[in-house]
C-alpha cells in the first residue's frame, strides 16, 4: 500500500492512497499524526495491525502532501558512491580522497532531520555568500520497519517497512571543503522526500528504476540492480554496532548524471525544477528558489 502524510482542513493526517492515486482515506489514529507515518511504522514493528481506515475517501487534489516522515526521529543515513558510473564521474572531485576501489566499503554520511521537506515544497538556494554549487541527487530511500543491531545480510530485508524518494540536495563546494559531508548535505530544505511511502509488500526496491529531470531534461537514469552495495549489504553495514529503529531512513545513493559530473559542471539556479521518478513509487518534484 501507499501511505501518505498530508494536510486536510488545517490538520496533519495520515492515510492510505488509492490504487489509482486519485484519493486518500484516513487511518483512524486519533490525531497522532504529528510525526507523520512514524506511529504506523512503530506499531507494525511491534507486530500490531495497521489502524482501520475511517471515513470517506478524500480527493488527493484537495489535500497538501507533506513528507511521509516530516521530522524523522533522527538523522537520515545516506550512502555516497553507490553506482559505478557515478563513482567514475566524480572520481577526480568529490571522491578523489576516498579509497580508489568503490567496492571496498560504503561511504556513509547523514543529513539532519530538519532539512526534510515535501513534494511540491520549494528548495531554498542559500545564496552566493554561502554556496552557488547546488546539485541534485535522485535516490531510492529505504524505510526501516523492525529495528535491530548487527543485522545480517540474510535477514536484512525482513527489517524493511517500505520505500520513498529523496533528493539528496548538496552544496558541492561545502561538501568538499569540510571533507566530512554532513554540512554540505544538511542545509535547510535540502532533503525533499515523498510523495509517500510504498510498503515492501508492494515494491521490490532491489529491482526498480530511478530517473531525474532538471527542467524536463533527463539527467539521471539508473536501476537499483546496479547498486555497488545492495540494500541488504547497506542494512548490514549501517547496523554494525549501531541499533536501527523503526522509521530510520537509508538513502541508497544516486546514479550518474549529477550536475557536478557534467562537462562543464552545471549547478542549480533560481527557477529550476527537479523531478524524480522511481518506478513503483511515483514522482517527487521541487522548484529551487
XYZ file of C-alpha atoms in Angstrom:
289
model
C 0.000 0.000 0.000
C 0.927 3.652 -0.265
C 0.919 5.639 2.975
C 0.781 9.434 2.724
C 1.123 12.257 5.224
C -0.896 15.331 4.271
C -2.732 18.391 5.495
C -6.523 18.361 5.241
C -8.763 21.057 6.707
C -5.793 22.550 8.516
C -4.702 19.355 10.242
C -1.921 16.887 9.569
C -3.319 13.488 8.688
C -2.034 10.083 7.586
C -3.896 7.950 5.112
C -3.841 5.213 2.514
C -3.615 6.341 -1.093
C -5.952 4.600 -3.510
C -4.601 2.270 -6.179
C -5.354 4.837 -8.886
C -3.579 7.581 -6.948
C -6.599 9.879 -7.018
C -7.794 9.748 -3.415
C -6.678 9.078 0.136
C -8.536 7.554 3.093
C -7.658 8.448 6.667
C -6.229 5.988 9.143
C -8.053 6.109 12.474
C -5.106 7.144 14.642
C -6.919 9.685 16.794
C -4.907 12.739 15.855
C -1.489 11.153 16.471
C -0.127 12.358 13.144
C 2.436 14.883 14.349
C 5.261 12.582 13.213
C 3.509 11.541 10.037
C 3.664 7.826 9.238
C 6.089 7.053 12.076
C 3.425 5.797 14.559
C 2.199 3.303 11.950
C 5.726 2.046 11.328
C 6.359 1.676 15.053
C 3.078 -0.187 15.535
C 3.912 -2.566 12.695
C 7.325 -3.208 14.272
C 5.515 -4.271 17.453
C 3.514 -6.754 15.426
C 0.317 -4.720 15.523
C -2.047 -4.384 12.585
C -2.353 -1.040 10.859
C -5.206 1.059 12.276
C -8.519 0.801 10.432
C -9.430 3.243 7.715
C -12.006 5.809 8.767
C -14.405 7.934 6.751
C -14.876 8.531 3.074
C -12.079 8.808 0.547
C -10.754 12.340 0.069
C -9.689 13.520 -3.394
C -5.911 13.824 -3.408
C -6.260 17.079 -5.338
C -7.877 18.700 -2.281
C -5.058 17.960 0.203
C -1.485 19.187 0.549
C 1.028 16.388 0.652
C 3.755 16.532 3.266
C 6.855 14.381 3.565
C 5.732 10.944 4.770
C 8.119 11.418 7.713
C 8.002 15.217 8.192
C 10.534 15.078 11.022
C 12.433 11.778 11.063
C 13.283 10.525 14.538
C 16.983 11.177 13.895
C 19.478 11.913 11.108
C 18.897 10.184 7.806
C 21.533 7.620 6.847
C 22.891 8.269 3.351
C 25.249 6.400 1.059
C 27.705 8.015 -1.335
C 29.328 6.497 -4.436
C 26.923 3.572 -4.798
C 26.539 3.360 -8.592
C 29.656 2.558 -10.645
C 29.100 5.261 -13.270
C 28.511 7.891 -10.578
C 31.748 6.785 -8.909
C 33.550 7.406 -12.201
C 32.015 10.809 -12.915
C 33.144 12.261 -9.568
C 36.390 10.306 -9.119
C 38.523 13.431 -9.584
C 36.376 15.710 -7.431
C 34.178 14.514 -4.561
C 35.733 11.042 -4.376
C 39.379 11.910 -5.099
C 40.483 11.394 -1.477
C 38.468 8.197 -0.962
C 39.627 4.621 -1.479
C 40.139 4.165 -5.213
C 38.180 0.910 -5.120
C 34.491 1.901 -4.676
C 33.524 -1.649 -3.684
C 35.689 -1.752 -0.536
C 33.243 -0.186 1.937
C 30.190 2.056 1.545
C 30.689 5.770 2.160
C 28.073 6.605 4.809
C 27.094 10.104 5.974
C 23.961 11.712 7.395
C 21.524 14.566 6.818
C 19.778 16.297 9.711
C 16.018 15.652 10.075
C 15.176 19.344 9.910
C 16.204 19.584 6.238
C 13.287 17.348 5.135
C 10.589 18.995 3.011
C 7.680 17.665 0.970
C 6.884 17.004 -2.643
C 5.976 20.400 -4.113
C 7.787 22.449 -1.480
C 10.465 24.910 -2.572
C 14.154 24.217 -2.038
C 15.757 27.469 -0.899
C 19.085 28.272 -2.518
C 21.454 29.581 0.190
C 22.849 32.496 -1.825
C 26.246 33.289 -3.299
C 27.818 34.103 0.064
C 27.218 30.506 1.195
C 27.323 28.394 -1.978
C 26.496 28.604 -5.674
C 27.339 24.937 -6.332
C 23.986 23.372 -5.509
C 23.414 19.925 -7.001
C 20.663 17.293 -7.145
C 20.868 13.567 -6.340
C 17.885 11.311 -7.068
C 17.726 8.411 -4.626
C 15.628 5.480 -3.527
C 15.211 5.625 0.253
C 14.616 2.575 2.445
C 12.354 2.947 5.496
C 13.299 0.609 8.338
C 10.419 -1.267 9.950
C 11.605 -3.683 12.611
C 14.743 -2.296 14.206
C 17.833 -4.148 15.280
C 21.604 -4.207 15.685
C 24.148 -6.339 13.845
C 21.506 -7.344 11.312
C 22.797 -9.963 8.911
C 22.603 -9.526 5.180
C 20.413 -12.643 5.004
C 17.841 -11.166 7.400
C 18.067 -7.560 6.254
C 15.014 -7.399 4.003
C 12.819 -8.553 6.901
C 13.629 -5.185 8.503
C 12.337 -3.075 5.601
C 8.959 -1.421 6.046
C 8.886 0.326 2.696
C 10.390 2.865 0.333
C 10.161 6.506 -0.641
C 12.071 9.003 -2.805
C 14.572 11.588 -1.614
C 16.546 14.283 -3.388
C 19.889 14.457 -1.614
C 20.461 18.132 -2.455
C 24.114 19.050 -1.961
C 26.310 22.141 -1.776
C 29.311 20.693 -3.591
C 31.935 23.228 -2.526
C 30.889 22.931 1.121
C 30.831 19.129 0.855
C 34.433 19.016 -0.406
C 35.763 21.875 1.721
C 34.983 20.150 5.001
C 35.978 16.647 3.789
C 33.215 15.275 6.026
C 29.945 15.655 4.136
C 27.197 16.384 6.659
C 27.403 20.190 6.444
C 27.153 20.364 2.661
C 24.216 17.965 2.737
C 22.151 19.425 5.585
C 21.189 22.966 4.617
C 17.589 23.896 5.359
C 15.219 22.380 2.751
C 17.973 20.141 1.293
C 16.071 16.857 1.612
C 12.836 16.714 -0.396
C 11.063 13.452 0.472
C 7.928 11.828 -0.896
C 5.408 11.709 -2.297
C 4.541 8.839 0.081
C 5.805 5.509 1.420
C 5.205 2.360 -0.614
C 5.266 -0.716 1.608
C 7.710 -3.532 0.940
C 4.941 -5.996 0.065
C 4.103 -3.833 -2.967
C 7.560 -2.829 -4.228
C 10.862 -4.666 -4.518
C 13.374 -1.863 -4.082
C 16.155 -4.092 -5.365
C 14.588 -4.101 -8.828
C 13.392 -0.643 -9.795
C 14.385 2.360 -11.904
C 15.483 5.829 -10.717
C 15.242 8.813 -13.078
C 15.733 12.556 -12.642
C 14.885 15.509 -14.848
C 16.017 19.127 -14.481
C 13.621 21.435 -16.321
C 12.374 18.444 -18.381
C 15.918 17.459 -19.410
C 16.662 13.866 -18.386
C 19.856 13.876 -16.322
C 19.871 10.600 -14.374
C 18.626 7.126 -15.298
C 19.725 4.109 -13.279
C 18.465 0.811 -11.942
C 18.893 -0.392 -8.375
C 20.224 -3.697 -9.714
C 23.347 -1.638 -10.463
C 23.992 -0.599 -6.860
C 27.576 -1.302 -5.802
C 26.279 -2.174 -2.332
C 22.764 -3.587 -2.448
C 20.080 -2.885 0.130
C 20.811 -5.943 2.346
C 24.502 -5.027 2.438
C 23.707 -1.420 3.388
C 21.448 -2.518 6.244
C 24.051 -4.997 7.471
C 26.816 -2.382 7.329
C 24.938 0.500 8.955
C 23.600 -1.708 11.764
C 27.041 -2.980 12.774
C 27.291 -1.917 16.389
C 24.517 0.636 15.839
C 20.858 -0.004 16.608
C 18.479 0.855 13.789
C 14.992 1.955 14.839
C 11.586 1.825 13.162
C 11.298 4.798 10.843
C 15.023 5.176 10.208
C 15.714 6.256 6.630
C 18.556 4.985 4.444
C 19.105 6.856 1.162
C 20.802 4.330 -1.102
C 22.891 6.528 -3.400
C 22.441 8.294 -6.718
C 23.028 7.275 -10.349
C 25.375 9.071 -12.724
C 24.302 12.392 -14.212
C 24.616 14.860 -11.345
C 25.389 18.478 -12.192
C 28.985 18.313 -10.953
C 29.625 15.379 -13.265
C 28.645 17.271 -16.427
C 31.338 18.847 -18.593
C 31.379 21.672 -17.751
C 29.538 21.310 -14.413
C 26.016 22.736 -14.328
C 24.642 23.704 -10.929
C 21.070 24.516 -9.982
C 19.840 28.096 -10.208
C 16.750 30.037 -9.208
C 13.698 28.843 -11.128
C 14.980 25.318 -11.852
C 12.586 22.426 -11.264
C 13.879 18.961 -10.378
C 11.586 15.976 -10.961
C 12.474 12.491 -9.739
C 10.539 9.370 -10.672
C 11.037 5.891 -9.253
C 9.068 3.047 -10.790
C 6.562 1.674 -8.313
C 6.601 4.787 -6.107
C 5.756 7.884 -8.122
C 7.093 11.407 -8.561
C 8.915 13.868 -6.305
C 9.101 17.383 -7.768
C 10.501 20.575 -6.267
C 11.336 24.053 -7.501
C 14.546 25.831 -6.472
C 14.075 29.435 -5.386
